[in-house]
Amino acid sequence: MKKYPGFKQAQPIWPIGIETEKNIHVGFRAVFSVVEKTASVTLHLTGSTIYRVFLNGKFIQHGPARGPHGYFRVDELDLSGRLVAGVNLLAIEAVGYNCNSFAYLNQMSFLQAELTVDGEVAAATGGAGFDTLRLSDRIQKVERYSFQRPYIEAYALTPGWDAWRTAVDFRAESVACAVSEKKKLLSRGVAVSDFQTLETLSVISSGTVSYREKPVDRSVYWWMSDPRYENLGSFLPEQFERDLLQVWQACDCTGGDGGRWEILDLGSNRSGFVRLSIQCVEPVRVIAAFDELLINDDIDLSRNTSLNFVYYELQPGEYALESVEPYTFRYLKILLLDGEAEIKAAGIREYVNPEAEYRLESGDPDLVKLFEAGRQTFRQNAVDIYMDCPGRERAGWLCDSFFTGRAEELLCGSSKIERNFLENYLLPESFGDVPQGMLPMCYPSEHLGGRHIPQWVMWLVLELEEYLERTGDRDMIDRFEPKVAGILGYLEGFENSDGMLEKLPSWNFIEWSKANQLTEDVNYPTNMLYARMLESAARLYGRDELAGKAALIHETVRQQSFNGTFFVDNSVRDENGVLKPSGECTEVCQYYAFFCGTATPDEFSSLWNILLEQFGPNRRAGGEYDFVYPANAFIGYYLRMDLLSRFGEGRRLIDEMKRYFIGMTDRTGTLWERDDERSSCNHGFASFICVLIARHVADAM
């Protein structure tokens, strides 16, 4: 852990009385002078959720890197070389969400910032130099963007709305602020995106739109009717200032005289901030909708259950607009409602990992294409932590991280993001409602009700062992020992008389397939993983008794689960309490067996050969083993690919990857969460294919 040494004068502040108010934007501005533009000027800052920094009206940075409960990571920005001689304007736009999400922690809003010029403090929050403004342009009470992320961005703007951050002579009364308690500070720890801007490549379709209000239909978004919705702490529909889903559903793009629309193409998936340059002749409403792919040649917001749009109400004038939140999209659909306006430019400011620069050298164009898709997937999902996806959630999930960690070492030549990711899990003493000994399934996130995935902490222990091999960071491993002991103690409480884990609580996750429905009572993939985890813990901490326990679990699984041909997924207790195999078999269960060491190709050669020849991502229906439920991308086919690599099937691996992934890369340029389009099409764990391709590139020749 690299602590930040501390601010000289700055204190954490926020306007008085709204520290816990939802969906608030606050501006902090400092006017300062330098004799020469070569002066040494540094800005140190951190905050509760997100902010963006401007210098003389130009975008500088989005931050901070996310930290765990009770800790905040500090950005250190060298502004030297970006100054003008004379008067300069520094502006910071900070957001306070104060709701539960998977993307950010729900904590009281604050900003702490300090500007130094040639080593002397020129402005400090809680002291002199900064004016504070409550920004009222954002429409506050609106729907969430998704179950996992805070609110849709919605704005009502007039010309000059951004003068507070662009005009030195802007005048407004500074609001009074309260100072909050002292914060525990950490260094950022990871590189900063270079924030390159890209414009859309082409307009691929356009037309007119009719606008007819009708009752809103929330049924297509599962989370709007989920009992947990109220636990999210967001605004309820009766509180909305604008019902933006109703506005979206009122737009009929098959024709009409209510405005016009066009769909633009970036060429491939990109992640970052939506940018629009627009000239409004009349008052106009603008919807900038986006997605990773098109369904029936259009944006379908129900595809990934996220409200993928930014909404603007604009008075006549010229606007350069940019979202404050990062999103993921290939296609951008702009709807102009009510009035006349001209779209002058559209695109994205990328928010990506700048260090993922490794390139594949190969004469095979398909492999180069697949590798680049994996690299793009990584760089968009590993900015400050490992994320599952940079769109729907932006959440730091365990298990996903196991695979992404392998990719970072190759693509970046380091494990900086992984260190931050693991440190976030390490530092808190507890995690709210999550049971003692258990860890959150994703983090930094809020988990009201204590919902967790028991299997994901097992993947964490496996990741710790590989992290040690990658980095030699023994200190991190030693500091994790109490948490690993807590995991072991928690899981031990669910062992039955056979030593098998039984009736694990909460959300049991094996993979996105039938396997997730076969977790009742004793689940064998879980116990295979449990044994593998015990082996890792034994090696990490010199506990031989855990290795012995793992061997017994492997043997018990073989005795109870293997039916002579396949491993059965689970055993269920009958009315007399007797444990009996369910008879249900999934493809992924077989992969768990070999991945975790319950089976080996030598000892189970018949099953191994069946898996090689009859199964895999390109398996067709109608075969001899149709009764074995197929696997999916997350995580079954990635386990398979790892096994093919491990056991000398490089040629087969390359062939399968080409057939399975080329269709994905052609459509989005990134790799998907599942093998269908109705989920994330940019999932961080999938970047592991870069490691496999680099390892077996010679097998393609």
XYZ file of C-alpha atoms in Angstrom:
701
model
C 0.000 0.000 0.000
C 1.424 3.339 -1.046
C -0.060 6.024 1.146
C -0.334 9.554 -0.161
C 1.773 11.854 2.054
C -1.063 14.325 2.497
C -2.181 17.766 1.419
C -0.431 20.849 2.757
C -3.600 22.886 3.291
C -6.555 21.401 1.413
C -9.501 19.948 3.289
C -12.409 17.806 2.031
C -15.415 20.080 1.416
C -18.894 20.177 -0.155
C -21.687 22.762 -0.151
C -23.391 22.837 3.231
C -26.538 20.754 3.553
C -26.274 18.731 0.345
C -23.457 16.356 1.258
C -25.841 13.396 1.021
C -28.162 14.740 -1.680
C -28.487 12.577 -4.784
C -27.167 13.402 -8.252
C -25.549 16.771 -7.620
C -22.926 18.580 -9.712
C -20.646 21.105 -8.007
C -18.059 23.339 -9.648
C -14.803 24.447 -8.041
C -12.816 27.174 -9.803
C -9.538 28.898 -9.086
C -8.078 31.848 -10.993
C -4.309 32.094 -10.670
C -1.438 33.862 -12.385
C 2.000 32.808 -13.545
C 4.678 35.111 -14.862
C 5.804 32.570 -17.453
C 3.922 29.641 -18.922
C 6.879 27.424 -17.984
C 6.061 27.742 -14.277
C 5.829 24.525 -12.255
C 2.141 24.018 -11.477
C 0.710 20.889 -9.862
C -2.817 19.924 -8.882
C -3.451 17.262 -6.246
C -7.050 16.152 -5.787
C -9.414 13.392 -4.786
C -13.138 13.027 -4.266
C -16.011 10.808 -3.251
C -17.099 9.612 -6.699
C -15.972 11.275 -9.953
C -14.717 14.614 -11.222
C -13.264 16.114 -14.352
C -10.630 18.829 -14.537
C -10.371 21.729 -16.999
C -7.578 24.245 -17.479
C -8.432 27.390 -19.431
C -11.514 25.643 -20.775
C -9.667 22.546 -21.998
C -10.314 19.058 -20.672
C -7.400 17.705 -18.626
C -8.480 14.609 -16.715
C -11.264 12.404 -15.368
C -10.764 10.819 -11.962
C -10.089 9.606 -9.398
C -8.964 5.980 -9.448
C -11.430 4.113 -7.268
C -10.493 3.055 -3.759
C -12.139 0.988 -1.013
C -14.427 2.113 1.797
C -12.641 4.658 3.950
C -9.792 5.307 1.504
C -9.417 7.727 -1.393
C -6.858 7.718 -4.189
C -5.193 11.033 -5.005
C -4.488 12.260 -8.528
C -1.337 14.303 -9.047
C -1.577 16.381 -12.231
C 1.381 18.257 -13.643
C -0.172 21.265 -15.373
C 3.182 22.738 -16.390
C 3.369 23.238 -20.124
C -0.391 23.697 -20.413
C -0.432 27.215 -18.997
C -0.639 30.650 -20.518
C 1.563 33.464 -19.292
C -0.571 35.630 -17.038
C -4.017 34.635 -15.777
C -5.173 30.999 -15.851
C -8.448 29.340 -14.903
C -8.603 25.937 -13.218
C -12.065 24.349 -13.015
C -13.117 21.073 -11.407
C -16.577 19.600 -11.925
C -17.393 17.068 -9.198
C -20.383 14.751 -8.959
C -22.107 13.461 -5.847
C -24.379 10.467 -6.469
C -25.263 9.215 -2.982
C -26.955 6.046 -4.163
C -26.009 2.393 -4.202
C -24.346 0.988 -7.289
C -21.739 -1.473 -8.469
C -19.683 1.290 -10.093
C -19.125 3.575 -7.086
C -19.363 3.506 -3.332
C -22.258 5.288 -1.658
C -20.423 7.802 0.479
C -20.912 11.394 1.499
C -19.888 13.794 -1.252
C -16.669 15.785 -1.058
C -13.808 17.191 -3.086
C -10.307 17.824 -1.767
C -7.997 19.745 -4.080
C -4.787 21.718 -3.822
C -3.064 23.776 -6.502
C 0.610 24.636 -6.103
C 2.621 27.096 -8.192
C 6.398 26.766 -7.943
C 5.961 24.812 -4.727
C 3.640 27.294 -3.006
C -0.061 26.640 -2.400
C -2.074 28.900 -4.705
C -5.522 27.455 -3.956
C -6.859 24.849 -1.554
C -10.363 23.596 -0.817
C -11.347 24.569 2.702
C -8.899 27.461 2.499
C -8.338 30.277 0.037
C -8.326 30.318 -3.739
C -11.286 28.154 -4.767
C -14.816 29.407 -5.415
C -17.558 26.781 -5.138
C -20.674 26.765 -7.327
C -23.698 24.524 -7.276
C -24.282 23.660 -10.936
C -27.982 23.483 -11.730
C -27.775 22.473 -15.398
C -28.133 18.763 -14.688
C -31.716 17.543 -14.353
C -31.444 15.903 -10.972
C -34.384 13.570 -10.445
C -34.271 10.988 -13.210
C -34.052 7.215 -13.703
C -30.878 5.213 -13.247
C -28.713 4.346 -16.232
C -28.784 0.677 -15.209
C -29.272 -1.497 -12.156
C -25.525 -1.393 -11.646
C -24.796 2.300 -12.351
C -26.198 5.663 -11.190
C -28.377 8.110 -13.027
C -28.939 8.895 -16.691
C -27.207 12.115 -17.631
C -29.839 14.741 -18.444
C -29.215 18.460 -18.886
C -31.168 21.658 -19.553
C -28.712 24.147 -21.060
C -28.608 27.695 -22.339
C -25.728 29.399 -24.211
C -22.918 30.242 -21.811
C -23.796 27.363 -19.494
C -20.112 26.423 -19.246
C -18.744 29.951 -18.741
C -17.861 29.092 -15.143
C -15.098 26.823 -16.448
C -14.115 28.749 -19.601
C -14.257 32.476 -18.737
C -11.801 34.020 -16.290
C -14.128 36.980 -15.730
C -17.165 34.805 -14.920
C -18.900 36.080 -11.809
C -21.116 34.104 -9.443
C -21.508 33.986 -5.703
C -19.507 31.208 -4.098
C -21.627 28.938 -1.899
C -20.650 28.117 1.658
C -19.089 24.707 2.215
C -18.774 22.309 5.110
C -15.514 20.562 5.914
C -15.842 16.813 6.413
C -13.671 14.475 8.466
C -10.065 13.823 7.531
C -9.670 11.187 4.818
C -7.290 8.251 4.535
C -5.385 8.880 1.335
C -3.703 6.540 -1.146
C -1.604 7.272 -4.202
C -3.314 6.743 -7.544
C -1.078 3.780 -8.317
C -1.962 3.432 -12.016
C -1.333 5.334 -15.233
C -3.695 8.012 -16.511
C -5.553 7.663 -19.806
C -4.328 9.847 -22.642
C -7.957 10.792 -23.433
C -7.645 10.751 -27.210
C -10.657 12.030 -29.132
C -12.190 10.148 -32.057
C -14.932 11.247 -34.420
C -17.545 8.957 -35.906
C -16.544 7.569 -39.286
C -19.833 7.677 -41.150
C -23.586 8.180 -41.050
C -25.074 4.769 -41.806
C -28.782 5.651 -41.674
C -31.109 8.574 -41.019
C -34.750 9.527 -41.063
C -37.545 11.429 -39.406
C -39.216 10.815 -36.085
C -42.700 11.301 -34.719
C -43.131 12.021 -31.023
C -46.286 10.676 -29.397
C -46.459 10.374 -25.633
C -47.888 7.132 -24.282
C -47.846 5.264 -20.983
C -44.342 4.142 -20.140
C -43.565 0.414 -20.290
C -40.940 -0.562 -17.731
C -41.506 -4.302 -18.065
C -38.630 -4.845 -20.502
C -36.128 -3.757 -17.841
C -36.057 -6.488 -15.197
C -34.466 -4.291 -12.570
C -37.228 -1.680 -12.564
C -39.612 -4.219 -11.019
C -37.024 -6.106 -8.962
C -37.717 -6.079 -5.188
C -34.175 -4.813 -4.670
C -34.843 -1.656 -6.690
C -35.805 0.401 -3.651
C -32.593 -0.684 -1.921
C -30.630 1.148 -4.589
C -31.493 4.460 -2.969
C -32.389 6.151 -6.253
C -35.316 8.343 -7.215
C -38.634 6.575 -7.663
C -40.790 7.187 -10.767
C -43.191 9.446 -8.888
C -40.225 11.725 -8.079
C -38.898 12.090 -11.631
C -38.579 15.583 -13.089
C -38.446 13.925 -16.505
C -39.468 10.338 -17.156
C -36.736 9.735 -19.696
C -37.747 6.187 -20.531
C -41.173 7.528 -21.449
C -39.515 10.169 -23.643
C -37.501 7.469 -25.403
C -40.509 5.225 -25.912
C -42.511 8.137 -27.329
C -40.097 8.397 -30.267
C -41.225 6.546 -33.386
C -38.354 6.568 -35.851
C -40.303 5.025 -38.721
C -41.321 8.495 -39.899
C -43.108 11.678 -38.944
C -42.661 15.389 -38.480
C -41.497 15.516 -34.861
C -37.816 15.793 -35.739
C -35.080 13.742 -37.313
C -32.486 11.146 -36.406
C -29.271 9.648 -37.688
C -27.091 6.696 -36.691
C -23.333 7.159 -36.790
C -20.611 4.500 -36.677
C -17.277 4.628 -34.832
C -16.097 1.518 -36.680
C -15.674 -0.587 -33.535
C -16.458 -0.505 -29.835
C -14.864 2.371 -27.946
C -15.178 3.437 -24.317
C -15.177 6.970 -23.006
C -17.164 10.175 -23.009
C -19.849 10.958 -25.599
C -19.047 14.166 -27.506
C -21.414 16.304 -29.587
C -20.986 19.627 -31.338
C -24.366 21.064 -32.207
C -25.829 24.340 -33.483
C -29.431 24.944 -32.403
C -31.589 27.343 -34.378
C -34.603 26.705 -32.160
C -35.154 25.126 -28.746
C -34.528 21.428 -29.220
C -34.419 18.209 -27.257
C -31.490 15.951 -28.099
C -31.180 12.270 -27.294
C -27.734 10.789 -27.868
C -28.393 7.049 -27.698
C -25.655 4.486 -28.154
C -24.863 0.792 -28.113
C -22.234 -1.763 -28.986
C -24.194 -3.207 -31.889
C -27.456 -2.762 -33.755
C -30.508 -5.001 -33.490
C -32.557 -4.922 -36.695
C -30.432 -1.968 -37.839
C -31.354 0.148 -34.814
C -30.446 0.885 -31.203
C -32.365 -1.461 -28.887
C -31.993 -0.308 -25.289
C -33.519 -3.524 -23.948
C -30.655 -5.556 -25.434
C -28.395 -5.087 -22.422
C -31.016 -3.687 -19.988
C -29.324 -0.284 -19.806
C -30.724 3.128 -20.688
C -27.912 3.955 -23.075
C -28.445 7.624 -23.755
C -27.613 11.154 -22.690
C -30.451 13.681 -22.820
C -30.260 17.430 -23.482
C -32.760 20.292 -23.586
C -31.023 23.079 -25.494
C -31.955 26.689 -26.105
C -30.846 28.327 -29.399
C -27.084 28.598 -29.643
C -23.913 26.594 -30.230
C -22.836 23.824 -27.863
C -19.782 21.606 -27.381
C -21.153 18.791 -25.233
C -19.393 15.929 -23.484
C -20.773 13.403 -21.023
C -19.302 13.355 -17.538
C -19.621 9.558 -17.335
C -17.803 7.080 -19.594
C -19.831 4.705 -21.761
C -19.189 2.017 -24.373
C -20.484 2.057 -27.920
C -19.810 1.540 -31.582
C -23.036 3.149 -32.804
C -24.385 6.555 -31.837
C -27.975 7.491 -32.650
C -28.814 11.175 -32.366
C -32.461 12.221 -32.198
C -33.407 15.880 -32.602
C -36.889 16.575 -31.262
C -39.112 19.659 -31.508
C -36.777 22.118 -33.210
C -34.174 22.727 -35.885
C -30.521 21.978 -35.154
C -27.366 20.932 -36.985
C -25.003 18.236 -35.750
C -21.548 19.565 -36.569
C -19.504 16.713 -35.086
C -19.928 13.629 -32.920
C -17.558 11.162 -31.343
C -15.895 10.027 -28.153
C -13.072 10.966 -25.804
C -11.472 7.639 -24.967
C -11.020 6.582 -21.344
C -8.703 3.586 -21.570
C -5.520 2.025 -20.229
C -2.640 3.791 -22.035
C -0.068 1.089 -21.229
C -1.616 -1.850 -23.110
C 0.733 -1.420 -26.042
C 1.849 -4.994 -26.760
C 1.217 -5.983 -30.385
C 1.150 -9.423 -31.962
C 3.548 -10.159 -34.791
C 2.031 -12.764 -37.068
C 1.428 -13.341 -40.737
C -2.033 -14.684 -39.906
C -4.496 -11.769 -40.294
C -7.237 -13.555 -38.351
C -4.972 -14.005 -35.343
C -3.888 -10.376 -35.510
C -7.551 -9.346 -35.609
C -8.427 -11.553 -32.623
C -5.454 -10.318 -30.639
C -6.358 -6.693 -31.289
C -9.932 -7.386 -30.178
C -8.555 -8.828 -26.951
C -6.239 -5.868 -26.484
C -9.042 -3.387 -27.062
C -11.216 -5.324 -24.639
C -8.487 -5.122 -22.001
C -7.606 -1.441 -22.436
C -11.263 -0.445 -22.113
C -11.846 -2.622 -19.031
C -8.686 -1.929 -17.030
C -8.420 1.795 -16.400
C -8.219 1.958 -12.608
C -9.478 -1.519 -11.619
C -10.352 -4.667 -13.532
C -13.947 -4.311 -14.704
C -16.396 -6.821 -16.087
C -17.599 -4.364 -18.725
C -17.028 -0.652 -19.344
C -20.678 0.034 -20.196
C -23.496 -1.623 -18.272
C -21.658 -1.929 -14.950
C -18.038 -0.706 -14.735
C -17.750 -3.017 -11.729
C -14.707 -4.797 -10.338
C -15.723 -8.465 -10.329
C -13.787 -11.359 -8.886
C -13.364 -14.378 -11.188
C -13.305 -12.001 -14.173
C -10.187 -10.562 -12.552
C -8.449 -13.969 -12.492
C -8.365 -13.996 -16.292
C -7.781 -10.264 -16.771
C -4.746 -10.436 -14.492
C -3.080 -12.827 -16.910
C -3.704 -10.401 -19.764
C -2.297 -7.350 -17.984
C 1.104 -8.946 -17.476
C 1.388 -9.596 -21.218
C -0.164 -6.409 -22.576
C 1.316 -3.924 -20.100
C 4.396 -5.708 -18.801
C 3.233 -5.031 -15.245
C 0.416 -5.719 -12.788
C -0.383 -2.179 -11.614
C -4.127 -2.420 -12.155
C -4.240 -5.797 -10.439
C -2.396 -4.388 -7.439
C -5.000 -1.628 -7.064
C -7.810 -4.133 -7.585
C -6.510 -6.491 -4.902
C -5.647 -3.663 -2.528
C -9.245 -2.478 -2.639
C -10.319 -5.884 -1.311
C -7.505 -5.982 1.211
C -7.878 -2.729 3.109
C -11.435 -2.684 4.544
C -11.922 -4.568 7.791
C -15.472 -5.514 6.824
C -17.915 -5.072 3.946
C -21.254 -3.999 5.391
C -23.949 -6.638 5.024
C -21.629 -9.191 3.406
C -21.174 -12.055 5.923
C -18.052 -11.983 8.065
C -15.300 -13.937 6.335
C -16.904 -13.558 2.914
C -15.878 -10.843 0.440
C -18.015 -8.878 -2.040
C -18.539 -10.423 -5.464
C -17.539 -7.090 -7.013
C -15.854 -4.090 -5.448
C -15.691 -1.151 -4.808
C -19.488 -1.543 -4.746
C -22.412 -1.590 -2.358
C -24.120 -4.891 -1.511
C -27.193 -4.264 0.612
C -28.665 -7.460 1.947
C -25.270 -9.136 1.795
C -25.742 -10.791 -1.591
C -22.514 -12.480 -2.626
C -21.107 -15.272 -4.777
C -19.367 -17.923 -2.629
C -17.415 -19.277 -5.600
C -15.861 -15.901 -6.393
C -13.707 -15.793 -3.251
C -12.263 -19.143 -4.315
C -11.197 -17.562 -7.601
C -9.601 -14.748 -5.587
C -7.284 -17.188 -3.799
C -6.307 -18.702 -7.147
C -5.603 -15.210 -8.432
C -3.457 -14.382 -5.402
C -1.217 -17.348 -6.158
C -0.773 -16.276 -9.777
C -0.303 -12.635 -8.726
C 2.597 -13.727 -6.535
C 4.125 -15.623 -9.453
C 3.711 -12.575 -11.703
C 5.036 -9.948 -9.315
C 6.929 -11.501 -6.411
C 4.851 -9.211 -4.164
C 5.047 -11.333 -1.031
C 3.955 -8.423 1.144
C 0.528 -8.334 -0.529
C 0.107 -12.076 0.008
C 1.089 -11.899 3.671
C -1.301 -9.026 4.316
C -4.084 -11.050 2.693
C -3.560 -14.018 5.022
C -6.211 -12.966 7.591
C -8.770 -12.508 4.828
C -7.913 -15.878 3.283
C -8.239 -17.431 6.737
C -11.642 -15.773 7.043
C -12.703 -17.239 3.696
C -11.580 -20.710 4.767
C -13.395 -20.425 8.071
C -16.588 -19.213 6.439
C -16.670 -21.986 3.843
C -15.767 -24.673 6.362
C -19.059 -23.952 8.080
C -20.876 -25.408 5.044
C -18.988 -28.702 4.857
C -21.115 -31.823 5.286
C -20.050 -35.131 6.794
C -18.313 -36.066 3.522
C -16.259 -32.875 3.572
C -18.294 -31.482 0.666
C -19.603 -27.930 0.613
C -23.392 -28.150 0.727
C -26.205 -25.608 0.487
C -23.990 -22.583 0.017
C -26.084 -19.426 0.480
C -26.757 -16.407 -1.709
C -25.973 -16.423 -5.455
C -24.184 -19.594 -6.548
C -22.499 -18.956 -9.873
C -20.821 -21.609 -12.002
C -21.209 -20.022 -15.434
C -23.834 -18.480 -17.725
C -25.465 -21.776 -18.683
C -27.661 -24.563 -17.336
C -24.933 -25.111 -14.743
C -26.223 -22.130 -12.762
C -29.521 -24.000 -12.265
C -27.838 -27.128 -10.882
C -26.393 -25.715 -7.668
C -28.879 -27.271 -5.242
C -27.365 -29.081 -2.239
C -23.921 -30.456 -3.240
C -22.573 -28.814 -6.382
C -19.527 -30.582 -7.777
C -17.941 -27.800 -9.863
C -18.001 -25.732 -6.664
C -16.288 -28.491 -4.696
C -13.724 -29.035 -7.441
C -12.930 -25.318 -7.245
C -12.887 -25.514 -3.443
C -10.214 -28.211 -3.603
C -8.173 -26.180 -6.076
C -8.475 -23.143 -3.793
C -7.280 -25.144 -0.776
C -4.231 -26.232 -2.765
C -3.426 -22.610 -3.611
C -3.864 -21.527 0.004
C -1.622 -24.393 1.123
C 1.167 -23.242 -1.185
C 0.729 -19.555 -0.362
C 0.865 -19.984 3.394
C 2.735 -23.254 3.932
C -0.304 -25.086 5.301
C 0.171 -28.716 4.335
C -3.057 -29.755 6.046
C -5.015 -27.801 3.439
C -3.348 -29.763 0.649
C -4.341 -32.998 2.367
C -7.891 -31.777 2.724
C -7.967 -30.851 -0.968
C -6.855 -34.350 -1.963
C -9.723 -35.877 0.026
C -12.239 -33.536 -1.633
C -10.964 -34.405 -5.107
C -11.337 -38.109 -4.332
C -14.815 -37.691 -2.856
C -15.940 -35.748 -5.930
C -14.615 -38.486 -8.184
C -16.521 -41.108 -6.200
C -19.799 -39.191 -5.993
C -19.906 -37.282 -9.275
C -18.313 -39.415 -11.989
C -20.875 -41.761 -13.572
C -18.428 -43.684 -15.726
C -18.634 -41.294 -18.661
C -19.188 -37.757 -17.331
C -19.059 -35.850 -14.077
C -22.566 -35.093 -12.793
C -23.155 -31.504 -11.699
C -24.809 -32.031 -8.340
C -26.331 -34.370 -5.810
C -29.644 -33.604 -4.116
C -31.032 -34.965 -0.863
C -34.198 -37.032 -1.194
C -37.146 -37.035 1.201
C -35.131 -39.232 3.574
C -32.147 -36.920 3.548
C -30.041 -39.255 1.433
C -27.728 -37.568 -1.041
C -28.283 -38.806 -4.607
C -26.721 -37.679 -7.908
C -29.124 -35.588 -9.983
C -27.995 -37.258 -13.215
C -27.692 -33.833 -14.864
C -24.439 -33.154 -16.703
C -23.091 -29.922 -18.132
C -20.168 -29.340 -20.407
C -18.656 -26.807 -18.036
C -18.667 -29.296 -15.158
C -16.240 -31.432 -17.142
C -13.970 -28.443 -17.701
C -13.992 -27.632 -13.983
C -12.888 -31.209 -13.294
C -9.780 -30.917 -15.469
C -9.056 -27.265 -14.655
C -9.162 -27.887 -10.908
C -7.214 -31.145 -10.960
C -10.047 -33.470 -10.013
C -9.405 -35.181 -13.341
C -6.364 -35.432 -15.605
C -6.181 -36.392 -19.289
C -4.197 -39.499 -18.360
C -6.560 -40.805 -15.669
C -9.724 -39.812 -17.544
C -8.496 -40.276 -21.099
C -11.868 -41.391 -22.474
C -13.666 -38.309 -21.145
C -10.812 -36.075 -22.267
C -10.992 -37.402 -25.809
C -14.775 -36.997 -25.878
C -14.354 -33.375 -24.813
C -11.727 -32.775 -27.467
C -13.675 -34.292 -30.325
C -17.353 -33.786 -29.444
C -17.524 -30.561 -27.416
C -16.386 -26.969 -27.528
C -17.724 -23.611 -28.679
C -18.413 -24.830 -32.204
C -20.365 -27.884 -31.074
C -23.484 -28.652 -33.097
C -26.809 -29.986 -31.877
C -27.908 -33.494 -32.765
C -24.851 -35.359 -31.581
C -24.446 -38.371 -29.352
C -24.053 -36.254 -26.233
C -26.904 -33.783 -26.611
C -27.997 -34.589 -23.054
C -24.892 -32.753 -21.795
C -25.861 -29.089 -21.546
C -23.552 -26.782 -23.543
C -21.170 -24.299 -21.985
C -20.971 -20.564 -22.625
C -18.212 -18.007 -23.005
C -18.185 -16.961 -19.343
C -16.495 -19.025 -18.144
C -16.760 -22.487 -19.642
C -15.117 -21.946 -22.992
C -12.307 -19.985 -21.367
C -11.648 -22.930 -19.067
C -11.615 -25.138 -22.153
C -9.153 -22.858 -23.926
C -6.894 -22.845 -20.892
C -6.978 -26.645 -20.833
C -6.223 -26.968 -24.538
C -3.236 -24.708 -24.020
C -2.084 -26.550 -20.919
C -2.303 -30.029 -22.411
C -0.661 -29.504 -25.782
C -3.646 -28.852 -28.044
C -2.406 -25.547 -29.451
C -3.442 -26.215 -33.045
C -6.962 -27.156 -31.974
C -7.088 -24.110 -29.708
C -6.205 -21.715 -32.515
C -8.759 -23.278 -34.853
C -11.536 -23.101 -32.252
C -10.751 -19.498 -31.327
C -10.895 -18.376 -34.931
C -14.251 -20.020 -35.552
C -15.763 -18.789 -32.287
C -14.483 -15.229 -32.034
C -14.159 -13.860 -35.572
C -17.898 -13.149 -35.747
C -17.691 -11.137 -32.529
C -14.691 -9.135 -33.649
C -16.276 -8.340 -37.008
C -19.334 -6.879 -35.286
C -17.835 -4.982 -32.354
C -14.051 -5.229 -32.424
C -14.205 -6.524 -28.842
C -14.989 -9.828 -27.103
C -18.306 -10.748 -25.535
C -19.603 -11.896 -22.156
C -21.685 -14.699 -23.666
C -22.052 -16.270 -27.071
C -25.212 -14.285 -27.803
C -25.655 -10.579 -28.421
C -28.055 -9.784 -25.578
C -25.436 -8.997 -22.959
C -22.118 -7.183 -22.739
C -20.104 -7.274 -25.959
C -16.970 -5.950 -24.263
C -16.049 -8.088 -21.251
C -12.677 -7.699 -19.579
C -12.006 -11.348 -18.721
C -12.089 -12.202 -22.438
C -8.799 -10.366 -22.997
C -7.184 -13.598 -21.750
C -7.247 -14.767 -25.366
C -4.285 -12.444 -25.978
C -2.198 -14.643 -23.681
C -3.331 -17.794 -25.457
C -2.691 -16.376 -28.921
C 0.766 -15.093 -27.983
C 1.598 -18.470 -26.441
C 0.456 -20.501 -29.445
C 1.017 -18.193 -32.399
C 3.519 -20.696 -33.794
C 0.820 -23.390 -33.774
C -1.096 -21.386 -36.364
C 1.645 -21.849 -38.935
